[in-house]
XYZ file of C-alpha atoms in Angstrom:
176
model
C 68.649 65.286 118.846
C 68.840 63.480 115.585
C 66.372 65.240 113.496
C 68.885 68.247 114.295
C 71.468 66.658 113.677
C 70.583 65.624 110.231
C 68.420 68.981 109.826
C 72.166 71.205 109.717
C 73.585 68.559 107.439
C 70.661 68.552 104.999
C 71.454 72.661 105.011
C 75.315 72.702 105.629
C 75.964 70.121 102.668
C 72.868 69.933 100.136
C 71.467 73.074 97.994
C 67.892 72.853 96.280
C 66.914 73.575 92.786
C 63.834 73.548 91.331
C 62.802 74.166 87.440
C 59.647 74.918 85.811
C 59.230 73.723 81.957
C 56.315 75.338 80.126
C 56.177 75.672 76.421
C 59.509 76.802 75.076
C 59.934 78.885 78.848
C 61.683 77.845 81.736
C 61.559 79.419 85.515
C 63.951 77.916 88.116
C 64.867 79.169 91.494
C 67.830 77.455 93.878
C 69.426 78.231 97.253
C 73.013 76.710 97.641
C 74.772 76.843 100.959
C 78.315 78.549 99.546
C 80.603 78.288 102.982
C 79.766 77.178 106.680
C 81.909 77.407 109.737
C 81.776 76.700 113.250
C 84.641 76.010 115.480
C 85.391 76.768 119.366
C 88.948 76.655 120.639
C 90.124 77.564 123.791
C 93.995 78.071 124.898
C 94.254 77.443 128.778
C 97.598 78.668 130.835
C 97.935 75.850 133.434
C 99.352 77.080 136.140
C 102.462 76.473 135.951
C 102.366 79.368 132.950
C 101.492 82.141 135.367
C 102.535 85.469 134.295
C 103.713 87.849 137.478
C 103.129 90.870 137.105
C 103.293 93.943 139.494
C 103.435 91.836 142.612
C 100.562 89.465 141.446
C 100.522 86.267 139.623
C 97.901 86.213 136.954
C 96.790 83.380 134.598
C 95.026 83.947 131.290
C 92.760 81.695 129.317
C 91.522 82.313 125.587
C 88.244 81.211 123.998
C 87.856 81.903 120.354
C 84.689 80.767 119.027
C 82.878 81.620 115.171
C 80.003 80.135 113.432
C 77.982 81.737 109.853
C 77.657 81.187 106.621
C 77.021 82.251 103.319
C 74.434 80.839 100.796
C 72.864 82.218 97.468
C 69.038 82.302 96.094
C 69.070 81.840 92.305
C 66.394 83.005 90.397
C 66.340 82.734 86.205
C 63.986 82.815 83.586
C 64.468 82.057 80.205
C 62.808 81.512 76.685
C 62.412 80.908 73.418
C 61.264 83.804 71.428
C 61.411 81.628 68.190
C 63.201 78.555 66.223
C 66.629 80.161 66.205
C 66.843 82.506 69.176
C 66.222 81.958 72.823
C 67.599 84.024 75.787
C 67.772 84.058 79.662
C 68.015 86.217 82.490
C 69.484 85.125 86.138
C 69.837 86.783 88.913
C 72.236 85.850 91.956
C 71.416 87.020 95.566
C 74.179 86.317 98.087
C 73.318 86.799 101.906
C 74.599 85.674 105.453
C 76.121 85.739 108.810
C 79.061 84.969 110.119
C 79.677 85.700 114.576
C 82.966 85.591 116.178
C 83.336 85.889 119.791
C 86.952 86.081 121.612
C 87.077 85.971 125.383
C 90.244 86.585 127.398
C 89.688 85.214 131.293
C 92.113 86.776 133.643
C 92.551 84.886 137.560
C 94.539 86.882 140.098
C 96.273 83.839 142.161
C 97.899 83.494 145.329
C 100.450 80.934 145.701
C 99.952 78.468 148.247
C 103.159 76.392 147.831
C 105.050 75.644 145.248
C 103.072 75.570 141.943
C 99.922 75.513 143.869
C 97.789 78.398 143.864
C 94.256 79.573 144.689
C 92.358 81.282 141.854
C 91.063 84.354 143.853
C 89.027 86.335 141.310
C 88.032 86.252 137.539
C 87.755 89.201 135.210
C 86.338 88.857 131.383
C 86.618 90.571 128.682
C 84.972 89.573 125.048
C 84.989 91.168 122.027
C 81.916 90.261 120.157
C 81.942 90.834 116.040
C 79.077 90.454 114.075
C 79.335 90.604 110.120
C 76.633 90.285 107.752
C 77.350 89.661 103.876
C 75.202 90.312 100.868
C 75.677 91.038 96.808
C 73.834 90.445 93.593
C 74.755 88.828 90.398
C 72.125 89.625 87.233
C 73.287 87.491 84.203
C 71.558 88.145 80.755
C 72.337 85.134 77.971
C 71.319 85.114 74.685
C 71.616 81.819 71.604
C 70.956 82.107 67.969
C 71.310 78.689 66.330
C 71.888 78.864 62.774
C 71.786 75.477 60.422
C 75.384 76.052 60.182
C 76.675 77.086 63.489
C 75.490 78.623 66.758
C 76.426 82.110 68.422
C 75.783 82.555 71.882
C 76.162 85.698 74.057
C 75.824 86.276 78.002
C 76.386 89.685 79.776
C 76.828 89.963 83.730
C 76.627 92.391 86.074
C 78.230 91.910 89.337
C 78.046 93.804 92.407
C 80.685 93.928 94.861
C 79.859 91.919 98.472
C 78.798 94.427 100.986
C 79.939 93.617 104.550
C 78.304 95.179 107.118
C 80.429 95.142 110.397
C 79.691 95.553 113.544
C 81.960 95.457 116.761
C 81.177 94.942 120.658
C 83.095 94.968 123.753
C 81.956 93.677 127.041
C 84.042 93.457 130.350
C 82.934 92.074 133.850
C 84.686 91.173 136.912
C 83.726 88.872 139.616
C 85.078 86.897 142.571
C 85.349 83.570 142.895
């Protein structure tokens, strides 16, 4: 209903930080949605766009249909350890999901007359792929500020996104 409704746009299109102040220290922490998708599309052969095929005319749908996402958890502390120098540390999780699902339907028709046919059985197949995504980010940032001028360093270390794959087929056939 609506609640759900406005439950996947609050997470599809908002992110949440928080921040901590204490004396001369600072914690924060933050999830960010970083891409969404959902879609469903299906290509239907009317029947006029039979294929025939060794003495059989066969019609073919397609259903392609994906949904995931992937957001990041931040994390970061920082301080400062006196007048002139203060320095940070931040680190980046990035995690999610992402399923696609692509069906082929296949009807073995008999024609009737002409372009009229009865739809005489149905077989599926759908390949099912399921991916899931995660990497780090650790960020180290330092400031000196001088009367005169400031210097300011930052280091990060970045890990590659790991995708984890992972493939299924299923097939069934039934009569109509």
């Amino acid at each position: 209903g609506l609640f759900n409704f406005f439950w996947k746009f609050l997470w599809n299109n908002s992110h949440l930080q928080y921040f901590v102040f204490c004396h001369k220290k600072t914690i924060g922490f933050g999830l960010t949605p970083k891409t969404r998708t959902g879609f469903y599309i299906t290509d239907e052969h009317k029947d006029n766009e039979n294929i025939y095929y060794n003495g059989d005319f066969i019609s073919t749908e397609f259903n392609y249909h994906g949904k995931g996402g992937i957001s990041e958890l931040m994390l970061s502390y920082s301080q400062a350890f006196s007048e002139n120098i203060s320095g940070g540390i931040r680190w980046q999780i990035g995690f999610g999901n992402m399923f696609l699902i692509d069906s082929i339907i296949t009807r073995t028709l008999i024609p009737v007359d002409y372009d009229v046919f009865i739809y005489t059985s149905k077989f599926t197949d759908t390949y099912e792929k399921k991916y899931k995504f995660r990497g780090n980010a650790l960020n180290l940032s330092g400031l000196y500020s001088g009367k005169t001028f400031e210097i300011a360093a930052s280091i990060t270390l970045d890990q590659n996104m790991i995708i984890q794959t992972e493939r299924n087929y299923f097939t069934n056939k039934s009569e109509k």
